[in-house]
Amino acid sequence: MHFILFGAPGAGKGSQAVRLVEKFGIPQISTGDILRKAIKEQTDLGRQVEAILARGDLAPDELILKLIEKRIRQSDAAKGFVLDGFPRTIPQAEGLNRLLEKMNISDLQIIKLEVSDDVICQRLGKRRVCESCGKDYNLASAPPPASGKCEKCGGNIVKRKDDNKKTIRKRLAV
Ligand code: ADP
């Protein structure tokens, strides 16, 4: 099964992706996670996109398409994938169509999550995330353990740099 999750930042794509991953045994492919990992490791890609993410702007389409093609050709995605945060622009969607055709993938399911901007702002202000494995927490609905360490991997639980009021509004607009 091949899924795309659509929805604004904070709509719940990451949370729902986890369920699809468990049910179908396919990987979640989040362009945001891939970019954040590259920034943390200060790879060429990471250095290229660091300022873009900090501002809440979008990374260039060409770069994102290359990264996605490489990722969905990996063996763990042979049976399917859950795309989260991609495609985000029309050129990305067109690039994805070409790629799916080339790979003979025709069972695409698209799920759109609709949530109001006010609810999103509340959720993202309270979101916390494990900096090692990416597991999501929320101070209101799924609080992190008192130790401040991730219950899945023991990593540090932090607030994402772009989960601040100004950048959240910018990301919603973008
Ligand atoms: P959110 O959806 O909460 O903004 P993501 O983790 O999906 O968070 O993305 C974080 C940032 O990574 C975006 O603000 C953008 O800068 C960049 N990004 C992620 N996916 C894409 C994409 N498909 N195209 C361009 N930029 C992207």
mmCIF file of C-alpha atoms and ligand atoms in Angstrom:
data_model
loop_
_atom_site.group_PDB
_atom_site.id
_atom_site.type_symbol
_atom_site.label_atom_id
_atom_site.label_comp_id
_atom_site.label_asym_id
_atom_site.label_seq_id
_atom_site.Cartn_x
_atom_site.Cartn_y
_atom_site.Cartn_z
ATOM 1 C CA MET A 1 0.000 0.000 0.000
ATOM 2 C CA HIS A 2 1.202 3.486 -0.862
ATOM 3 C CA PHE A 3 -0.172 6.419 1.134
ATOM 4 C CA ILE A 4 0.145 10.180 1.068
ATOM 5 C CA LEU A 5 -0.904 12.108 4.162
ATOM 6 C CA PHE A 6 -1.976 15.666 3.450
ATOM 7 C CA GLY A 7 -2.682 18.327 6.034
ATOM 8 C CA ALA A 8 -1.254 21.502 7.533
ATOM 9 C CA PRO A 9 1.678 21.399 9.955
ATOM 10 C CA GLY A 10 0.316 20.018 13.216
ATOM 11 C CA ALA A 11 -2.756 18.400 11.623
ATOM 12 C CA GLY A 12 -1.537 15.024 12.874
ATOM 13 C CA LYS A 13 0.215 13.509 9.869
ATOM 14 C CA GLY A 14 3.057 12.122 11.972
ATOM 15 C CA SER A 15 0.706 10.585 14.546
ATOM 16 C CA GLN A 16 -1.498 8.911 11.938
ATOM 17 C CA ALA A 17 1.543 7.762 9.950
ATOM 18 C CA VAL A 18 2.704 5.713 12.940
ATOM 19 C CA ARG A 19 -0.581 3.763 12.824
ATOM 20 C CA LEU A 20 -0.305 3.038 9.102
ATOM 21 C CA VAL A 21 3.318 1.951 9.550
ATOM 22 C CA GLU A 22 2.255 -0.547 12.224
ATOM 23 C CA LYS A 23 -0.744 -1.852 10.310
ATOM 24 C CA PHE A 24 0.918 -2.319 6.926
ATOM 25 C CA GLY A 25 4.595 -2.846 7.847
ATOM 26 C CA ILE A 26 5.772 -0.058 5.552
ATOM 27 C CA PRO A 27 8.057 2.893 6.331
ATOM 28 C CA GLN A 28 6.991 6.456 7.082
ATOM 29 C CA ILE A 29 8.894 8.844 4.839
ATOM 30 C CA SER A 30 8.890 12.354 6.262
ATOM 31 C CA THR A 31 10.838 14.952 4.288
ATOM 32 C CA GLY A 32 10.921 17.152 7.417
ATOM 33 C CA ASP A 33 12.538 14.335 9.467
ATOM 34 C CA ILE A 34 15.082 13.657 6.705
ATOM 35 C CA LEU A 35 16.005 17.355 6.533
ATOM 36 C CA ARG A 36 16.252 17.746 10.314
ATOM 37 C CA LYS A 37 18.518 14.685 10.534
ATOM 38 C CA ALA A 38 20.752 16.153 7.824
ATOM 39 C CA ILE A 39 20.946 19.432 9.748
ATOM 40 C CA LYS A 40 21.804 17.656 12.989
ATOM 41 C CA GLU A 41 24.568 15.712 11.236
ATOM 42 C CA GLN A 42 25.697 18.871 9.364
ATOM 43 C CA THR A 43 25.873 17.055 6.011
ATOM 44 C CA ASP A 44 26.065 19.069 2.748
ATOM 45 C CA LEU A 45 22.282 18.810 2.482
ATOM 46 C CA GLY A 46 21.861 19.895 6.096
ATOM 47 C CA ARG A 47 23.996 22.995 5.673
ATOM 48 C CA GLN A 48 22.085 23.863 2.497
ATOM 49 C CA VAL A 49 18.660 23.827 4.179
ATOM 50 C CA GLU A 50 19.344 24.904 7.769
ATOM 51 C CA ALA A 51 18.427 28.589 7.347
ATOM 52 C CA ILE A 52 15.397 27.715 5.179
ATOM 53 C CA LEU A 53 13.868 25.509 7.896
ATOM 54 C CA ALA A 54 14.633 28.055 10.617
ATOM 55 C CA ARG A 55 12.642 30.651 8.653
ATOM 56 C CA GLY A 56 9.754 28.251 7.962
ATOM 57 C CA ASP A 57 10.219 28.482 4.173
ATOM 58 C CA LEU A 58 10.190 25.516 1.793
ATOM 59 C CA ALA A 59 13.322 23.737 0.609
ATOM 60 C CA PRO A 60 13.873 23.769 -3.211
ATOM 61 C CA ASP A 61 11.687 21.318 -5.190
ATOM 62 C CA GLU A 62 14.580 19.787 -7.099
ATOM 63 C CA LEU A 63 16.461 18.940 -3.936
ATOM 64 C CA ILE A 64 13.350 17.412 -2.315
ATOM 65 C CA LEU A 65 12.528 15.329 -5.398
ATOM 66 C CA LYS A 66 16.042 13.849 -5.545
ATOM 67 C CA LEU A 67 15.899 13.008 -1.872
ATOM 68 C CA ILE A 68 12.482 11.324 -2.221
ATOM 69 C CA GLU A 69 13.500 9.268 -5.262
ATOM 70 C CA LYS A 70 16.548 7.942 -3.436
ATOM 71 C CA ARG A 71 14.460 7.118 -0.355
ATOM 72 C CA ILE A 72 11.545 5.339 -2.022
ATOM 73 C CA ARG A 73 13.925 3.153 -4.022
ATOM 74 C CA GLN A 74 15.318 1.672 -0.821
ATOM 75 C CA SER A 75 14.388 -1.958 -0.157
ATOM 76 C CA ASP A 76 12.260 -1.317 2.950
ATOM 77 C CA ALA A 77 9.840 0.679 0.759
ATOM 78 C CA ALA A 78 9.389 -2.100 -1.817
ATOM 79 C CA LYS A 79 5.894 -2.978 -0.508
ATOM 80 C CA GLY A 80 4.765 0.573 0.150
ATOM 81 C CA PHE A 81 5.290 3.771 2.094
ATOM 82 C CA VAL A 82 3.545 6.558 3.951
ATOM 83 C CA LEU A 83 4.588 9.963 2.624
ATOM 84 C CA ASP A 84 4.352 12.673 5.257
ATOM 85 C CA GLY A 85 5.092 16.294 4.353
ATOM 86 C CA PHE A 86 5.565 15.553 0.647
ATOM 87 C CA PRO A 87 4.462 16.596 -1.960
ATOM 88 C CA ARG A 88 4.007 20.210 -0.860
ATOM 89 C CA THR A 89 4.087 22.079 -4.175
ATOM 90 C CA ILE A 90 2.731 21.430 -7.676
ATOM 91 C CA PRO A 91 6.193 20.690 -9.166
ATOM 92 C CA GLN A 92 6.740 18.175 -6.351
ATOM 93 C CA ALA A 93 3.378 16.517 -7.109
ATOM 94 C CA GLU A 94 4.215 16.371 -10.823
ATOM 95 C CA GLY A 95 7.644 14.927 -10.039
ATOM 96 C CA LEU A 96 6.025 12.309 -7.792
ATOM 97 C CA ASN A 97 3.582 11.339 -10.559
ATOM 98 C CA ARG A 98 6.465 10.742 -12.960
ATOM 99 C CA LEU A 99 8.313 8.716 -10.366
ATOM 100 C CA LEU A 100 5.276 6.540 -9.537
ATOM 101 C CA GLU A 101 4.733 5.855 -13.227
ATOM 102 C CA LYS A 102 8.367 4.913 -13.691
ATOM 103 C CA MET A 103 8.116 2.532 -10.727
ATOM 104 C CA ASN A 104 4.731 1.087 -11.801
ATOM 105 C CA ILE A 105 3.001 2.110 -8.597
ATOM 106 C CA SER A 106 -0.757 2.491 -9.047
ATOM 107 C CA ASP A 107 -2.355 1.793 -5.644
ATOM 108 C CA LEU A 108 -1.909 5.281 -4.209
ATOM 109 C CA GLN A 109 -4.236 6.263 -1.329
ATOM 110 C CA ILE A 110 -4.479 9.900 -0.315
ATOM 111 C CA ILE A 111 -5.654 10.923 3.147
ATOM 112 C CA LYS A 112 -6.316 14.566 3.948
ATOM 113 C CA LEU A 113 -6.488 15.717 7.582
ATOM 114 C CA GLU A 114 -8.418 18.936 8.178
ATOM 115 C CA VAL A 115 -7.851 20.920 11.362
ATOM 116 C CA SER A 116 -8.485 24.620 12.086
ATOM 117 C CA ASP A 117 -5.519 27.013 12.353
ATOM 118 C CA ASP A 118 -6.372 27.879 15.969
ATOM 119 C CA VAL A 119 -6.249 24.236 17.065
ATOM 120 C CA ILE A 120 -3.012 23.775 15.136
ATOM 121 C CA CYS A 121 -1.349 26.719 16.888
ATOM 122 C CA GLN A 122 -2.347 25.339 20.279
ATOM 123 C CA ARG A 123 -1.074 21.865 19.408
ATOM 124 C CA LEU A 124 2.253 22.932 17.970
ATOM 125 C CA GLY A 125 3.056 25.213 20.915
ATOM 126 C CA LYS A 126 2.685 22.157 23.167
ATOM 127 C CA ARG A 127 4.450 19.675 20.854
ATOM 128 C CA ARG A 128 7.680 18.088 22.029
ATOM 129 C CA VAL A 129 9.749 15.595 20.098
ATOM 130 C CA CYS A 130 12.549 13.104 20.773
ATOM 131 C CA GLU A 131 15.674 14.461 19.122
ATOM 132 C CA SER A 132 16.995 10.930 18.540
ATOM 133 C CA CYS A 133 14.064 8.855 17.217
ATOM 134 C CA GLY A 134 11.529 11.568 16.348
ATOM 135 C CA LYS A 135 8.739 10.229 18.593
ATOM 136 C CA ASP A 136 6.123 12.918 19.147
ATOM 137 C CA TYR A 137 4.854 14.059 22.528
ATOM 138 C CA ASN A 138 2.386 16.791 23.527
ATOM 139 C CA LEU A 139 2.254 18.570 26.884
ATOM 140 C CA ALA A 140 -1.558 18.411 26.832
ATOM 141 C CA SER A 141 -2.474 15.088 25.228
ATOM 142 C CA ALA A 142 0.581 12.819 25.432
ATOM 143 C CA PRO A 143 3.016 14.277 27.994
ATOM 144 C CA PRO A 144 6.659 13.137 27.988
ATOM 145 C CA PRO A 145 7.937 11.117 30.992
ATOM 146 C CA ALA A 146 9.002 13.216 34.014
ATOM 147 C CA SER A 147 12.623 12.168 33.359
ATOM 148 C CA GLY A 148 12.571 14.186 30.125
ATOM 149 C CA LYS A 149 13.916 11.096 28.294
ATOM 150 C CA CYS A 150 12.129 9.354 25.432
ATOM 151 C CA GLU A 151 10.236 6.223 26.496
ATOM 152 C CA LYS A 152 11.084 4.530 23.197
ATOM 153 C CA CYS A 153 14.831 5.179 22.887
ATOM 154 C CA GLY A 154 15.998 7.195 25.922
ATOM 155 C CA GLY A 155 16.855 10.236 23.776
ATOM 156 C CA ASN A 156 16.359 13.846 24.872
ATOM 157 C CA ILE A 157 12.872 15.286 24.443
ATOM 158 C CA VAL A 158 13.019 18.821 23.053
ATOM 159 C CA LYS A 159 10.864 21.547 21.516
ATOM 160 C CA ARG A 160 11.404 21.859 17.759
ATOM 161 C CA LYS A 161 13.090 25.162 16.870
ATOM 162 C CA ASP A 162 10.377 25.979 14.334
ATOM 163 C CA ASP A 163 7.528 25.304 16.806
ATOM 164 C CA ASN A 164 7.441 28.924 17.996
ATOM 165 C CA LYS A 165 4.480 31.285 17.463
ATOM 166 C CA LYS A 166 6.031 33.335 14.659
ATOM 167 C CA THR A 167 7.335 30.392 12.630
ATOM 168 C CA ILE A 168 4.123 28.382 13.129
ATOM 169 C CA ARG A 169 2.078 31.224 11.547
ATOM 170 C CA LYS A 170 4.621 31.464 8.736
ATOM 171 C CA ARG A 171 4.518 27.695 8.076
ATOM 172 C CA LEU A 172 0.696 27.745 7.982
ATOM 173 C CA ALA A 173 0.768 30.591 5.467
ATOM 174 C CA VAL A 174 3.420 28.902 3.316
HETATM 175 P P1 ADP B 1 5.615 20.836 9.463
HETATM 176 O O1 ADP B 1 4.695 20.139 8.510
HETATM 177 O O2 ADP B 1 5.181 20.740 10.883
HETATM 178 O O3 ADP B 1 6.016 22.230 9.055
HETATM 179 P P2 ADP B 1 7.777 19.134 8.568
HETATM 180 O O4 ADP B 1 8.615 18.328 9.493
HETATM 181 O O5 ADP B 1 6.946 18.435 7.579
HETATM 182 O O6 ADP B 1 6.955 20.060 9.536
HETATM 183 O O7 ADP B 1 8.691 20.190 7.787
HETATM 184 C C1 ADP B 1 9.577 21.077 8.452
HETATM 185 C C2 ADP B 1 10.233 21.990 7.430
HETATM 186 O O8 ADP B 1 10.995 21.206 6.493
HETATM 187 C C3 ADP B 1 9.278 22.808 6.556
HETATM 188 O O9 ADP B 1 8.904 23.998 7.199
HETATM 189 C C4 ADP B 1 10.147 23.046 5.315
HETATM 190 O O10 ADP B 1 11.109 24.055 5.548
HETATM 191 C C5 ADP B 1 10.915 21.740 5.177
HETATM 192 N N1 ADP B 1 10.207 20.744 4.313
HETATM 193 C C6 ADP B 1 9.659 19.567 4.715
HETATM 194 N N2 ADP B 1 9.096 18.911 3.677
HETATM 195 C C7 ADP B 1 9.264 19.705 2.582
HETATM 196 C C8 ADP B 1 8.898 19.598 1.219
HETATM 197 N N3 ADP B 1 8.203 18.545 0.753
HETATM 198 N N4 ADP B 1 9.248 20.615 0.382
HETATM 199 C C9 ADP B 1 9.952 21.676 0.818
HETATM 200 N N5 ADP B 1 10.326 21.842 2.099
HETATM 201 C C10 ADP B 1 10.007 20.875 2.979
#
